[in-house]
Tab-separated table of C-alpha atoms in Angstrom:
chain	number	residue	atom	x	y	z
A	1	MET	CA	-235.147	31.636	-29.736
A	2	THR	CA	-237.051	32.991	-32.719
A	3	ASP	CA	-237.294	36.728	-33.356
A	4	LYS	CA	-240.468	38.544	-32.426
A	5	GLU	CA	-241.984	40.452	-35.345
A	6	ALA	CA	-244.628	43.179	-35.377
A	7	THR	CA	-245.954	44.118	-38.814
A	8	VAL	CA	-248.659	46.663	-39.562
A	9	PHE	CA	-250.158	46.546	-43.045
A	10	ILE	CA	-251.629	49.835	-44.303
A	11	LEU	CA	-254.200	49.080	-46.984
A	12	ASP	CA	-255.390	51.860	-49.272
A	13	LEU	CA	-259.143	51.305	-49.557
A	14	GLY	CA	-259.894	54.544	-51.432
A	15	SER	CA	-262.562	54.561	-54.110
A	16	SER	CA	-259.893	54.650	-56.837
A	17	MET	CA	-258.805	51.150	-55.764
A	18	ALA	CA	-262.051	49.805	-57.263
A	19	GLN	CA	-260.748	50.608	-60.750
A	20	SER	CA	-258.906	48.155	-62.986
A	21	HIS	CA	-255.796	49.010	-64.978
A	22	CYS	CA	-253.217	47.514	-67.333
A	23	GLY	CA	-255.710	45.116	-68.911
A	24	ARG	CA	-256.540	43.378	-65.626
A	25	GLU	CA	-260.061	42.181	-64.928
A	26	GLN	CA	-259.482	42.368	-61.171
A	27	SER	CA	-259.818	45.654	-59.346
A	28	ASP	CA	-256.559	47.264	-58.273
A	29	LEU	CA	-257.463	46.396	-54.672
A	30	ASP	CA	-258.108	42.703	-55.369
A	31	TRP	CA	-254.963	42.486	-57.475
A	32	SER	CA	-252.733	44.024	-54.806
A	33	MET	CA	-254.369	42.083	-51.964
A	34	GLN	CA	-253.154	38.787	-53.432
A	35	TYR	CA	-249.690	39.600	-52.062
A	36	ILE	CA	-251.040	40.702	-48.664
A	37	TRP	CA	-253.254	37.638	-48.245
A	38	ASP	CA	-250.248	35.409	-49.052
A	39	LYS	CA	-248.157	37.173	-46.410
A	40	ILE	CA	-250.854	37.038	-43.732
A	41	THR	CA	-251.729	33.412	-44.526
A	42	ASP	CA	-248.058	32.464	-44.100
A	43	ILE	CA	-248.076	34.162	-40.683
A	44	VAL	CA	-251.235	32.296	-39.642
A	45	ALA	CA	-249.782	28.990	-40.881
A	46	ALA	CA	-246.597	29.540	-38.851
A	47	ASN	CA	-248.806	29.518	-35.730
A	48	ARG	CA	-246.336	31.598	-33.704
A	49	LYS	CA	-247.534	34.021	-31.049
A	50	THR	CA	-244.392	36.057	-31.683
A	51	LEU	CA	-245.508	36.915	-35.254
A	52	CYS	CA	-247.961	39.765	-34.734
A	53	VAL	CA	-250.019	41.619	-37.314
A	54	GLY	CA	-252.042	44.808	-37.317
A	55	VAL	CA	-254.061	46.247	-40.208
A	56	VAL	CA	-254.882	49.894	-40.905
A	57	GLY	CA	-257.310	50.996	-43.597
A	58	LEU	CA	-256.421	54.227	-45.428
A	59	ARG	CA	-259.072	56.346	-47.204
A	60	THR	CA	-261.890	54.525	-45.427
A	61	ASP	CA	-265.436	55.853	-45.169
A	62	GLU	CA	-265.189	55.798	-41.367
A	63	THR	CA	-262.557	57.045	-38.943
A	64	SER	CA	-261.450	54.731	-36.142
A	65	ASN	CA	-257.974	55.162	-34.670
A	66	ARG	CA	-256.361	56.308	-31.414
A	67	LEU	CA	-255.303	59.642	-32.909
A	68	GLN	CA	-258.663	60.541	-34.472
A	69	ASP	CA	-259.250	63.498	-32.148
A	70	ASP	CA	-256.252	65.260	-33.738
A	71	ASP	CA	-256.525	67.000	-37.105
A	72	GLY	CA	-255.394	65.008	-40.124
A	73	TYR	CA	-256.335	61.496	-39.008
A	74	GLU	CA	-259.758	61.334	-40.642
A	75	ASN	CA	-260.650	58.434	-42.959
A	76	ILE	CA	-258.123	56.117	-41.317
A	77	SER	CA	-259.422	53.019	-39.536
A	78	VAL	CA	-257.696	50.332	-37.507
A	79	LEU	CA	-259.189	47.161	-38.986
A	80	GLN	CA	-257.204	44.836	-36.713
A	81	GLU	CA	-255.275	45.739	-33.599
A	82	LEU	CA	-251.684	44.551	-33.481
A	83	GLY	CA	-251.423	41.024	-32.089
A	84	PRO	CA	-251.286	37.350	-33.067
A	85	MET	CA	-253.306	36.558	-36.199
A	86	THR	CA	-255.690	33.586	-36.151
A	87	MET	CA	-257.678	31.960	-38.916
A	88	SER	CA	-260.810	33.450	-37.394
A	89	SER	CA	-259.392	36.981	-37.414
A	90	LEU	CA	-258.176	36.445	-40.989
A	91	ARG	CA	-261.707	35.527	-42.073
A	92	SER	CA	-263.115	38.577	-40.272
A	93	LEU	CA	-260.557	40.808	-41.962
A	94	GLN	CA	-261.422	39.446	-45.401
A	95	GLN	CA	-265.029	40.545	-44.862
A	96	VAL	CA	-264.109	44.222	-44.415
A	97	ILE	CA	-261.539	44.696	-47.191
A	98	ALA	CA	-263.413	46.563	-49.928
A	99	PRO	CA	-263.045	49.917	-51.694
A	100	SER	CA	-264.673	52.831	-49.898
A	101	SER	CA	-266.621	55.674	-51.454
A	102	THR	CA	-264.045	58.344	-50.577
A	103	ILE	CA	-260.747	59.706	-51.843
A	104	SER	CA	-259.986	61.438	-48.518
A	105	GLY	CA	-257.316	60.233	-46.119
A	106	ASP	CA	-253.640	61.067	-45.701
A	107	ALA	CA	-251.009	58.362	-46.254
A	108	ILE	CA	-248.470	59.994	-43.927
A	109	SER	CA	-251.051	60.121	-41.131
A	110	ALA	CA	-251.771	56.426	-41.699
A	111	ILE	CA	-248.047	55.736	-41.239
A	112	VAL	CA	-248.146	57.684	-37.962
A	113	VAL	CA	-251.101	55.556	-36.786
A	114	ALA	CA	-249.157	52.396	-37.671
A	115	VAL	CA	-246.029	53.623	-35.855
A	116	ASP	CA	-248.134	54.448	-32.791
A	117	MET	CA	-249.606	50.938	-32.846
A	118	ILE	CA	-246.148	49.366	-33.032
A	119	ASP	CA	-244.633	51.576	-30.308
A	120	THR	CA	-247.568	50.931	-27.968
A	121	PHE	CA	-247.481	47.172	-28.545
A	122	THR	CA	-243.731	46.493	-28.546
A	123	LYS	CA	-242.706	49.152	-26.010
A	124	LYS	CA	-238.898	49.228	-25.776
A	125	LEU	CA	-238.526	45.449	-26.091
A	126	LYS	CA	-236.574	43.680	-28.807
A	127	TRP	CA	-238.822	43.277	-31.851
A	128	ILE	CA	-238.460	43.371	-35.617
A	129	ARG	CA	-240.801	46.232	-36.557
A	130	LYS	CA	-242.297	46.695	-40.028
A	131	VAL	CA	-244.858	48.874	-41.781
A	132	VAL	CA	-246.044	47.733	-45.213
A	133	MET	CA	-248.214	50.130	-47.221
A	134	VAL	CA	-250.207	49.116	-50.291
A	135	THR	CA	-251.546	52.033	-52.330
A	136	ASP	CA	-252.320	53.165	-55.849
A	137	GLY	CA	-250.744	56.534	-55.058
A	138	GLN	CA	-253.906	58.465	-55.909
A	139	GLY	CA	-254.411	60.012	-52.473
A	140	ALA	CA	-252.873	63.325	-51.498
A	141	ILE	CA	-250.195	63.379	-48.812
A	142	ASP	CA	-249.478	66.014	-46.193
A	143	ALA	CA	-245.691	66.165	-46.003
A	144	ASP	CA	-245.436	68.881	-43.319
A	145	ASP	CA	-243.892	66.664	-40.608
A	146	ILE	CA	-242.482	63.926	-42.821
A	147	GLU	CA	-238.855	64.472	-41.806
A	148	ASP	CA	-239.702	64.152	-38.098
A	149	ILE	CA	-241.810	61.062	-38.758
A	150	ALA	CA	-239.028	59.446	-40.770
A	151	LYS	CA	-236.529	60.145	-37.970
A	152	LYS	CA	-238.943	58.694	-35.398
A	153	MET	CA	-239.291	55.525	-37.465
A	154	ASN	CA	-235.536	55.218	-37.779
A	155	ASP	CA	-235.072	55.743	-34.023
A	156	SER	CA	-237.664	53.001	-33.391
A	157	LYS	CA	-236.025	50.779	-36.041
A	158	ILE	CA	-239.249	50.493	-38.026
A	159	GLN	CA	-238.809	49.386	-41.645
A	160	LEU	CA	-241.136	50.948	-44.232
A	161	THR	CA	-242.067	49.190	-47.457
A	162	VAL	CA	-244.364	50.866	-49.994
A	163	LEU	CA	-245.980	48.505	-52.496
A	164	GLY	CA	-247.594	50.417	-55.310
A	165	VAL	CA	-250.243	49.482	-57.806
A	166	ASP	CA	-248.521	50.069	-61.166
A	167	PHE	CA	-245.748	52.301	-59.830
A	168	ASP	CA	-242.917	52.943	-62.266
A	169	ASN	CA	-240.088	50.450	-61.753
A	170	LEU	CA	-236.992	50.877	-63.883
A	171	GLU	CA	-235.538	47.606	-62.594
A	172	TYR	CA	-238.428	45.709	-64.190
A	173	GLY	CA	-238.871	48.059	-67.133
A	174	PHE	CA	-242.376	49.167	-66.127
A	175	LYS	CA	-243.614	52.712	-66.623
A	176	GLU	CA	-247.257	53.651	-66.303
A	177	GLU	CA	-248.230	56.167	-68.947
A	178	ASN	CA	-250.735	58.984	-68.365
A	179	LYS	CA	-250.660	58.673	-64.574
A	180	SER	CA	-252.214	61.405	-62.446
A	181	SER	CA	-250.020	64.273	-61.259
A	182	ILE	CA	-250.510	63.150	-57.641
A	183	LYS	CA	-249.211	59.688	-58.373
A	184	ALA	CA	-246.376	61.004	-60.507
A	185	SER	CA	-245.114	63.436	-57.869
A	186	CYS	CA	-245.800	61.682	-54.576
A	187	PHE	CA	-245.369	57.937	-54.852
A	188	PRO	CA	-243.178	56.084	-54.334
A	189	GLY	CA	-240.093	58.160	-55.078
A	190	PHE	CA	-240.826	61.118	-52.827
A	191	LEU	CA	-242.094	59.035	-49.934
A	192	MET	CA	-239.289	56.483	-50.016
A	193	ALA	CA	-236.577	59.099	-50.590
A	194	VAL	CA	-237.470	60.920	-47.381
A	195	PHE	CA	-237.771	57.804	-45.249
A	196	ASN	CA	-234.589	56.227	-46.674
A	197	ARG	CA	-232.689	59.420	-45.915
A	198	HIS	CA	-233.151	58.638	-42.221
A	199	ALA	CA	-232.485	54.910	-42.447
């Protein structure tokens, strides 16, 4: 029997993602989405109802999530509820992936929304649970409850992967010069260090 997998992709759609860097002609969003589209297309091609996908937009113009009545969950939108992905839903998703006009929206809160989606969908059943965030690291993060969130993810066996647009990577010899102070201090080192501490 094949493993059941629930993956929520958090896509940073902030206005800064419309910019292009490192000599690329593509926007940072279009460049980073190549990886995500490949992953989602592979899931659709597998045609397995046990491979489920959800998509959360971070730094969106609108707010649409189950936690939106609480403070701190503004500018986060569920673009696709967690469930089997079809070619039709893939096409619908492609129509809404575009940079917003805002820089507001908290990455940690987006992770909480994703965790809530996974917990609600998978309940206590046996699933492989993943959250994959794509961001340029230009948004501020509210780290007040990050330790508790990291512990909750570990208890729920949810893997977190942060894919950054032009993040420094010593393994590949890449270092972005003149990055903003937000990006330098918050992503990915700080975020991953806290979550890995609870893994």
